[in-house]
Amino acid sequence: GEVERDRENAETDEGGRDEMQIRISTHVQEQTNRVGTGIIATNANHQLVSAWALTDRYAGSHLQTSAEAVKMAIIKARQMQWQKITVHLLSPQLLKMITNGLAKDIKMATLTDDINSLRALFQKCSFCLDRKLDSRCEWISDYALGISQDEELINPRCV
């Protein structure tokens, strides 16, 4: 129910042994109108399990770009068939929009609806706020600006 979901949001610890920690970074290049997205998934031992470098056209706001990245990250986690994930967000504003459904415009409302629909497919999908950007994530989003198609990196030791 809704009550449990809210309680999950309050937990910022690293969760259980089988829970994946998902971190996301987006990098907008104004000149070329591109956005590079870096997504990393780490396990309970902080080992990098997989990473994605995604490239796309930049459209809309930075907040919208972040929401799109969150949606993509959750889709990737779903494809990996993970059951429990915690998605780390850097924007308190985005966290509020996802958890309270207080989106400012139709585009954001659609994205936050999509994100919440995807959440329902997991045993546990919670969000927490990160104070600082993960440098690995930042590097990947930067790298993503230079590629012509999305790339995936899976750590064979951790899958």
PDB file of N, CA and C in Angstrom, residues 5 74 78 82-83 115-125:
ATOM      1  N   ARG A   5       5.033   2.298   0.906  1.00  0.00           N
ATOM      2  CA  ARG A   5       5.854   2.925  -0.130  1.00  0.00           C
ATOM      3  C   ARG A   5       6.509   4.202   0.401  1.00  0.00           C
ATOM      4  N   ILE A  74      15.302   2.710 -14.925  1.00  0.00           N
ATOM      5  CA  ILE A  74      14.382   1.718 -14.364  1.00  0.00           C
ATOM      6  C   ILE A  74      14.040   0.655 -15.412  1.00  0.00           C
ATOM      7  N   ARG A  78      14.824  -3.343 -15.158  1.00  0.00           N
ATOM      8  CA  ARG A  78      13.756  -4.301 -15.435  1.00  0.00           C
ATOM      9  C   ARG A  78      14.247  -5.362 -16.428  1.00  0.00           C
ATOM     10  N   TRP A  82      16.146  -7.516 -12.289  1.00  0.00           N
ATOM     11  CA  TRP A  82      16.382  -7.274 -10.876  1.00  0.00           C
ATOM     12  C   TRP A  82      15.042  -7.038 -10.201  1.00  0.00           C
ATOM     13  N   GLN A  83      14.925  -7.504  -8.968  1.00  0.00           N
ATOM     14  CA  GLN A  83      13.664  -7.390  -8.242  1.00  0.00           C
ATOM     15  C   GLN A  83      13.627  -6.207  -7.279  1.00  0.00           C
ATOM     16  N   ILE A 115       7.216   6.520 -14.650  1.00  0.00           N
ATOM     17  CA  ILE A 115       8.154   6.063 -13.629  1.00  0.00           C
ATOM     18  C   ILE A 115       7.410   5.291 -12.536  1.00  0.00           C
ATOM     19  N   ASN A 116       6.283   5.824 -12.091  1.00  0.00           N
ATOM     20  CA  ASN A 116       5.522   5.151 -11.037  1.00  0.00           C
ATOM     21  C   ASN A 116       4.870   3.859 -11.511  1.00  0.00           C
ATOM     22  N   SER A 117       4.497   3.789 -12.793  1.00  0.00           N
ATOM     23  CA  SER A 117       3.975   2.532 -13.356  1.00  0.00           C
ATOM     24  C   SER A 117       5.071   1.480 -13.391  1.00  0.00           C
ATOM     25  N   LEU A 118       6.280   1.885 -13.766  1.00  0.00           N
ATOM     26  CA  LEU A 118       7.422   0.968 -13.818  1.00  0.00           C
ATOM     27  C   LEU A 118       7.791   0.468 -12.423  1.00  0.00           C
ATOM     28  N   ARG A 119       7.667   1.341 -11.440  1.00  0.00           N
ATOM     29  CA  ARG A 119       7.979   0.971 -10.044  1.00  0.00           C
ATOM     30  C   ARG A 119       7.193  -0.256  -9.602  1.00  0.00           C
ATOM     31  N   ALA A 120       5.963  -0.328 -10.061  1.00  0.00           N
ATOM     32  CA  ALA A 120       5.052  -1.404  -9.645  1.00  0.00           C
ATOM     33  C   ALA A 120       5.520  -2.779 -10.122  1.00  0.00           C
ATOM     34  N   LEU A 121       6.438  -2.818 -11.079  1.00  0.00           N
ATOM     35  CA  LEU A 121       6.919  -4.086 -11.635  1.00  0.00           C
ATOM     36  C   LEU A 121       8.003  -4.728 -10.768  1.00  0.00           C
ATOM     37  N   PHE A 122       8.457  -4.013  -9.750  1.00  0.00           N
ATOM     38  CA  PHE A 122       9.518  -4.521  -8.875  1.00  0.00           C
ATOM     39  C   PHE A 122       8.957  -4.915  -7.520  1.00  0.00           C
ATOM     40  N   GLN A 123       9.672  -5.832  -6.869  1.00  0.00           N
ATOM     41  CA  GLN A 123       9.346  -6.147  -5.470  1.00  0.00           C
ATOM     42  C   GLN A 123       9.557  -4.900  -4.624  1.00  0.00           C
ATOM     43  N   LYS A 124      10.640  -4.211  -4.918  1.00  0.00           N
ATOM     44  CA  LYS A 124      10.943  -2.966  -4.218  1.00  0.00           C
ATOM     45  C   LYS A 124      11.651  -2.013  -5.174  1.00  0.00           C
ATOM     46  N   CYS A 125      11.111  -0.809  -5.281  1.00  0.00           N
ATOM     47  CA  CYS A 125      11.765   0.222  -6.083  1.00  0.00           C
ATOM     48  C   CYS A 125      11.623   1.521  -5.321  1.00  0.00           C
TER      49      CYS A 125
END
